[in-house]
Every structure is written in C-alpha cells, then in structure tokens.
C-alpha cells in the first residue's frame, strides 16, 4: 500500500422609565448562563469550536475572560521558547537568554494618546537636490487632485463649552451629535451671528470677533425623540491664524508646515457635508444608502475621502473613493444571532458570552422601551434578567436597600413595560458617561445605534466580498470621483464663500509623468553562462535556470487533512512525480524520491512529523494542506521556522487539484520560493547600473523595516521587522524580529526601540557572507510611518542606525546612509486617457513635481502593473541622504529594487526589502508568544486616558528562529 494510503484515525480532539440600575444587586459581572471556572485555556466565542485543525464551519469571536475574580494565567497552547535574543555580541550573533517582560492590559475605552518619544529636530528632512528627474518617457496623466484657490485672511479660533441641562437642572457634557446640532441651531437662531465652522470638539472658527456672544445661550429642541435643553457658551479667543502661512510654506518662505491653517480649511470643507453625511475624520458616507450585508450584523458602505494638500503647484483637494464597515441598526438579539451564527434565544454558554463581550464592549446601543432614545455603551454582560435582583425604589446611595422589596429585572419589565420573551438571556450592563453603577438592559429591549463604525477584522469570505466591491477599474473610479466632485457643489457652499475658496472641478489635475526604463534580470543558461531576460510591462518570463541553486538529497512530502480518498491519493502521487522534473528545469536537482507521510491535522501529529523530519535532516519539506483551519498552517510554520529549522513549503490541496494538469506555472511560483528559502538566488539585477556614476569600490547594503500593530493591547505585541541584504548582489536577505509590548494602560508606538541591536546583527551577517567586508553605502527603506511621525522617526531611528555603525565600524570609515519613508496608504491615484478610455498608468510611472512636497525630497512611483482595479503608486520621502543621490538615481534604484523580489517574476509595488519586512512581520503571527494578559485585568483592551507614551513604556524582546534558517529567507 502507498504511503499516501497509510492513515491513522483522525483525532478531534434604578427603575423608572429608564433601564434597571443597581446599587446592591445580587449579580456579579459574570453571567451565569453556565457556571464557569476562571482558570484554564482562554475560551473563544461562537458556536462549539471544531476540532483543532478541522475544516472551518463558522467564524467565531475572539475570547476574553470576564470573571469577577482574577483568572489564573492560562498555559500557552503551544510550547514556549527557551531562548531569545536581547544583547548581541559584536563578534557573533549568538543568542543570550532573556526573560520576557510582562505588562498589564490597557484599560477601559480608547482615547487619544500623545507620544512622548523625543523629537529633537537635530536632523531635518532634506530638500530636493535638483529640479526633479529627467529620465524616462514623458507621458500625460491625470491625478485625483483638484486645484483650489483661497484668499488670505485672519481666522479667529475660540474655545467653547456645550452642556446638556438635565431634568435635575444639573449640566452634563453633551455628546458629539448633541454638540453639533446645538452649534447649528444657535448659529441659525441668533441674529447677527457670524458664519462659524465647528470642529465637533471644543473649537469654533470665524472671521469675525464674537465679543457680542460671550454670555451663555440656551436652546431647547427635540433630538432622538426627546426634548432636550442645551447651553452654549463662547469661552475665550485662543489664537488668530493667518491663512497666509499656507502660501509661505508653498513658496518655501518657511519650512514649518502650517498644520493649524490646514485644519481650519479642512474643517471648513466638512461643514456642509457634515449636515448630510456620516463623517469619519476625512471620510464621508451617505446615510441614505443601503449597506452591503456582510452576514454578521455588519454592512459595508461606500463613500469618499477628502483632504487638503499643500503641494508644489499650490493647495489641492485630494478626493478618492472610500469604503468601511458599519454595524447595522438591529435589535441586539438579532445582531447577536447573526454575529455568532447561532440562535441565541436558546441560550449562550459562558465561553460564547465571554468572547462576545470582547467584540461588543464599548459598542453604542439605544433603548427601545422608554419612548425616547437613551444611549449607552456596552460595558459587559450580567446574569439573566430573571436572576438579577434589585430593591424596588432604592436610590443609588441608600443605606437601607436590604430592607426594601426585591424584584427581578424580568418581573420589573413585565410590570412596567411588557413581558420579556427571553428572560433567560444575560442582561447588558450599559455605561452612561462616567457613571460606574450598573444599568441592566434586557437584550431584546435595545438595538445597535445606526452608523456605528466597526473596526473588527473580517473573515476570508467577508474580505472577498469587500474586495469585490472596492476593487474598481480605473475608468469607473475616475467617473465616480468626478461624480462626487459634482455632487459636492463647492460653488454654492456658503462656508467656502466665507473665505472665497474656489475649487476647480471641471477636470482632475493634469500633469507630466515619466515612465522609467526597467532593468534586465540575469539567470543561468547552458554552461553556466549569464542569460538576460527583458522586462515588458512589469513582468518577464523565466526561460532558464536560477542564478544559484542547491541539490536536494533528502526531502519529504507530508499531507495534513481528512482521510485521503483515492482521488486525493492519485493527485498526491501525480504531484510527487511531476515536481522533481519541473524543479530541475530551473536548476534545482532532486536526487531522491520523497518520504511521503499522511497524517491528521492535529498539533501532536504535526509536531511529531516535523521533529522526525528535523532529526532525519530533510532539506525540503513540502506540506500539502487539505481544507484545514489557519491554525494548522500557523503551527507548521511555527515548528518549521521557530523550533526545528526546516525549510517548509506549504501547498493548498485545492490549488494543487485545480492545477494538476498544468503544473508548469504553478511550480514556477513554488520553485522561486523554495530556491530562496534554501539560501539561493533566483535572478540578479545589476542595481549599480541605475546610478549615473557607479563605482566598483562601492559595496551597497539595503535595509527594509516595518512595524505592525494588531491592536492597542498587550495581549499580543507589536512586531518590528527589519531585513537586510547579505550578499554583494543584494539578492539574498536576512530578517530580525522584535516584540514591542506596551506598558500598563498604554499603546505601542511607531519607533523601533531596539533598531540598533537589529542593525548590528544584520551587518555581521552581511560581513560573514562578503569575505568580512562591510558596506560603505546603506539605503534604508522604512514603512509604516504616518505623516505626523516623520520627525520622530528621523530623530530616533537614524540616531540608532548611526549608533550601530559606531559599534561595528569602530575606527573605520563610517558608511554613508540614505533613509527613505515608503507609504502605500494614501489616496493619490493616476489615470491615463488614450483618446478612447481611461486606463492605469504603466509600470515604472514616476511623478516628482506639482503634487509633491513644495521643498522636500519625495516622489510617487507606480512600479507594478495592476492586475485588477486601479493601480496605487507608492509615495517615497527621502528624509536623510548622505550618499547624495540625484532624483533620477534614487527613483531608478528604487524602481529596479522592485524587480528583485524572490517570490515572483514581476515588479512588485514596493522595493523588495520593504516587502520582505512586511512578509516577515506577517509571518511572525504564527510564532509562539507568552500569554501576556495581566492577571487582575478585565478591561477590553483599550486605553482610557490621554497618556504620554515614552520609549520607557515599551518593553521589548528580540525573537529567535532556529539557527539553521535564521539567516535565510524563510519568510518568502
């Protein structure tokens, strides 16, 4: 019997018209839908979880312990690491033992954070070294920027206060929607009140002085089916801003970006739109539209993005399409049923309820039974309505509550309103402002507030639906953007007229772009001679052998999935037979037949199989996964990369089955990954040829860095990934990863704290691979930085890189450094009109004028050929340049680096080192993390107060991979 057929059995492994509030209720904060224990593994929400590694049945919510007493720390589901890197030797990359830092989980709901990372401005972003690039073919393109004209003016900024006057005549801070409506009504009611624009917080702007309106003004109106009284008062004149500052910045008379003036004009642009649309920062959504149902109580909305840019050509308005998800305004019972994919009226287990709490915490809800819309945020869940008891008529601070008549929430609602259909369901504990007392709300008597934005992750099916809706062809995107512009009716906007702002809306801004020439890619031909492949429209064909390869003497093919049928066995045999000759076509010689193993997808079998593979020194392990959960793939990679140092290449059985009759292209894609993971080079691009004056004495090294943030939480760390080239051709790379844990109640930050240690290690790897030579020129690409963080990154990370240089180079000449920010998350798009239709720009299109920074060194580059939708260029901002690149050189070099990605034979959207850093950070999700939850914390993972986050608040731990693959490209 074939090894593919040898199988083991699968291992499945206060009462009034308001909701009930309690002071001395007999309920704890833990639901007793079932009696829960407070120790053991972290539970997950949703229906009964399938066996580990079994095929997916229905999405489940994330888990959180909500017991009234602190839970014991759960043991990790996976074995933990025994070693980690903290201090790097200057002479070797030997790992030193380290104790992982612990931190408490952040508390309560999120607010804004101030970063206390030092900003010294010792370094400043460099200016553009010339008038822009000249290389390449010049083409006309359109961009979704619209030129605006604005008069010089002095704008007065005032602080205001808005209170709601309660029934007890006591003021309380008004909510956001209440504040907005109050300002609009006051401005309309009061005679001679000037035109003002409001930032939805505590600031208004106006050209006039408000000396006649300093007394408190009260107004009463109906809002959310309830008559309310509000008090509005202008407090003081804070400052006067000159719009002239904008033009001084554009004309290079000042290097200080006029953020206040920009905020004033952007706030002005939002005013009329805010009356009709849902506004989320710079995004706007029509509240009349029907959401695209995502199946779990959420829906996707389409809208537009709008922002002011100060560019070389003057101020522009950038408008693009936008998409986001909102919760649907469903009855809470219906929402819970949809989200959990089960009929919750039959009850919820403690595990399901614990996980569901994590999802809905801080969600905004409103009552259905009071005749007026009373809004609360969800704090958690309590006992079922028929079990929560309170003292009828007792006040919050009554000392004699125990002497009164007790009644259940269910009985109270039956007397006061109507009998509950589901008295056995847990009550919602609603928060109102800073109120700490419990407000018990039966699930069936509340609904979700409309247009509450959802930031929770989507599952794979939902992501596919969102992608289908949001991936739009260039001609359709162009037309839809122009429709947005026309519908905005800027010419008739009374707020814009106040500053005599005019928007040129007839057409998008037209400008000159250039198409850079692509590189040539070298492979090996017959007799080991160099063979060149030409790049056409961003891609090329591999018709020869990889540049360097390694023979494989021992390898294995492992199947994890349900018991293989005869068809599955035959497909695996065909793949086993066809793979070696197809790999040999590219120079990878397999000298033996594989060891074939079929196992159920359990952790025990995965680990056992890969342990044996490591002991038997397999050079390659091909893993076929048949309809398994993501955690099977994750555990395979954790074992292979982090523990046992195995080169693993996972293959989806479904993809294999679909391509079994035409494996050529499928195996070509696999072969590129396999060859790179084995430490070999696929193709070579002569990067020095991108320079105008290349020198054989120069030894370049390229770095890429990225920081990924899961949530503002200490449950999992942020991951900083840094990759560095490690050979003279800059084709091979090594990666280093660092966990960054936030301190109690705080959020992670944008700075890579241990960057110096990571740079030191990667420089040592480079030297060992280059005959103990160190690079004299280093180009560092940095991703994941917001606009407002450029100076902090420049001040701190460049300093750490320089510190690493001093440590390694000691008394030798220090290398020259160029530091570049790479940004993909922006809203600038380019379009080409060929006389018949609007199309995407070609690969290699670069723009470095008119819509770029007035003085600093930045450019847009669209290096990839778009397969679907509208291509998105990357924005590159050169912050520091000691090498002295011209515009043409850095643009050409960056473009050519986009052709060095080992995973494919096409130009990618960002330079390879940046893509590798992203891949390494993403792959780290499979690694083993200590359970970092604070034992006494039950807080939902958000930050409560405004905090100053400093470098000392971040605890770090360098991650360790098995030494056999640590310096290879395991992440591709």
PDB file of C-alpha atoms in Angstrom, residues 555-560 594-595 597 618-625 646-651:
ATOM      1  CA  UNK A 555      13.199  15.583   1.181  1.00  0.00           C
ATOM      2  CA  UNK A 556       9.677  14.732   2.159  1.00  0.00           C
ATOM      3  CA  UNK A 557       6.096  15.376   1.176  1.00  0.00           C
ATOM      4  CA  UNK A 558       3.596  15.500   4.045  1.00  0.00           C
ATOM      5  CA  UNK A 559      -0.198  15.570   3.793  1.00  0.00           C
ATOM      6  CA  UNK A 560      -2.286  17.008   6.633  1.00  0.00           C
ATOM      7  CA  UNK A 594      10.437  11.856  -1.274  1.00  0.00           C
ATOM      8  CA  UNK A 595       9.468  10.339   2.027  1.00  0.00           C
ATOM      9  CA  UNK A 597       3.536  10.820   5.014  1.00  0.00           C
ATOM     10  CA  UNK A 618      15.297  16.796   5.373  1.00  0.00           C
ATOM     11  CA  UNK A 619      16.471  19.620   3.149  1.00  0.00           C
ATOM     12  CA  UNK A 620      12.941  20.365   1.951  1.00  0.00           C
ATOM     13  CA  UNK A 621       9.533  19.590   3.440  1.00  0.00           C
ATOM     14  CA  UNK A 622       6.568  20.040   1.105  1.00  0.00           C
ATOM     15  CA  UNK A 623       3.372  20.229   3.187  1.00  0.00           C
ATOM     16  CA  UNK A 624       0.020  19.673   1.471  1.00  0.00           C
ATOM     17  CA  UNK A 625      -2.907  21.078   3.493  1.00  0.00           C
ATOM     18  CA  UNK A 646      13.094  23.164   8.476  1.00  0.00           C
ATOM     19  CA  UNK A 647      12.570  24.586   5.005  1.00  0.00           C
ATOM     20  CA  UNK A 648       8.812  24.159   4.625  1.00  0.00           C
ATOM     21  CA  UNK A 649       6.745  24.903   1.551  1.00  0.00           C
ATOM     22  CA  UNK A 650       3.006  24.682   2.156  1.00  0.00           C
ATOM     23  CA  UNK A 651       0.666  23.846  -0.700  1.00  0.00           C
TER      24      UNK A 651
END
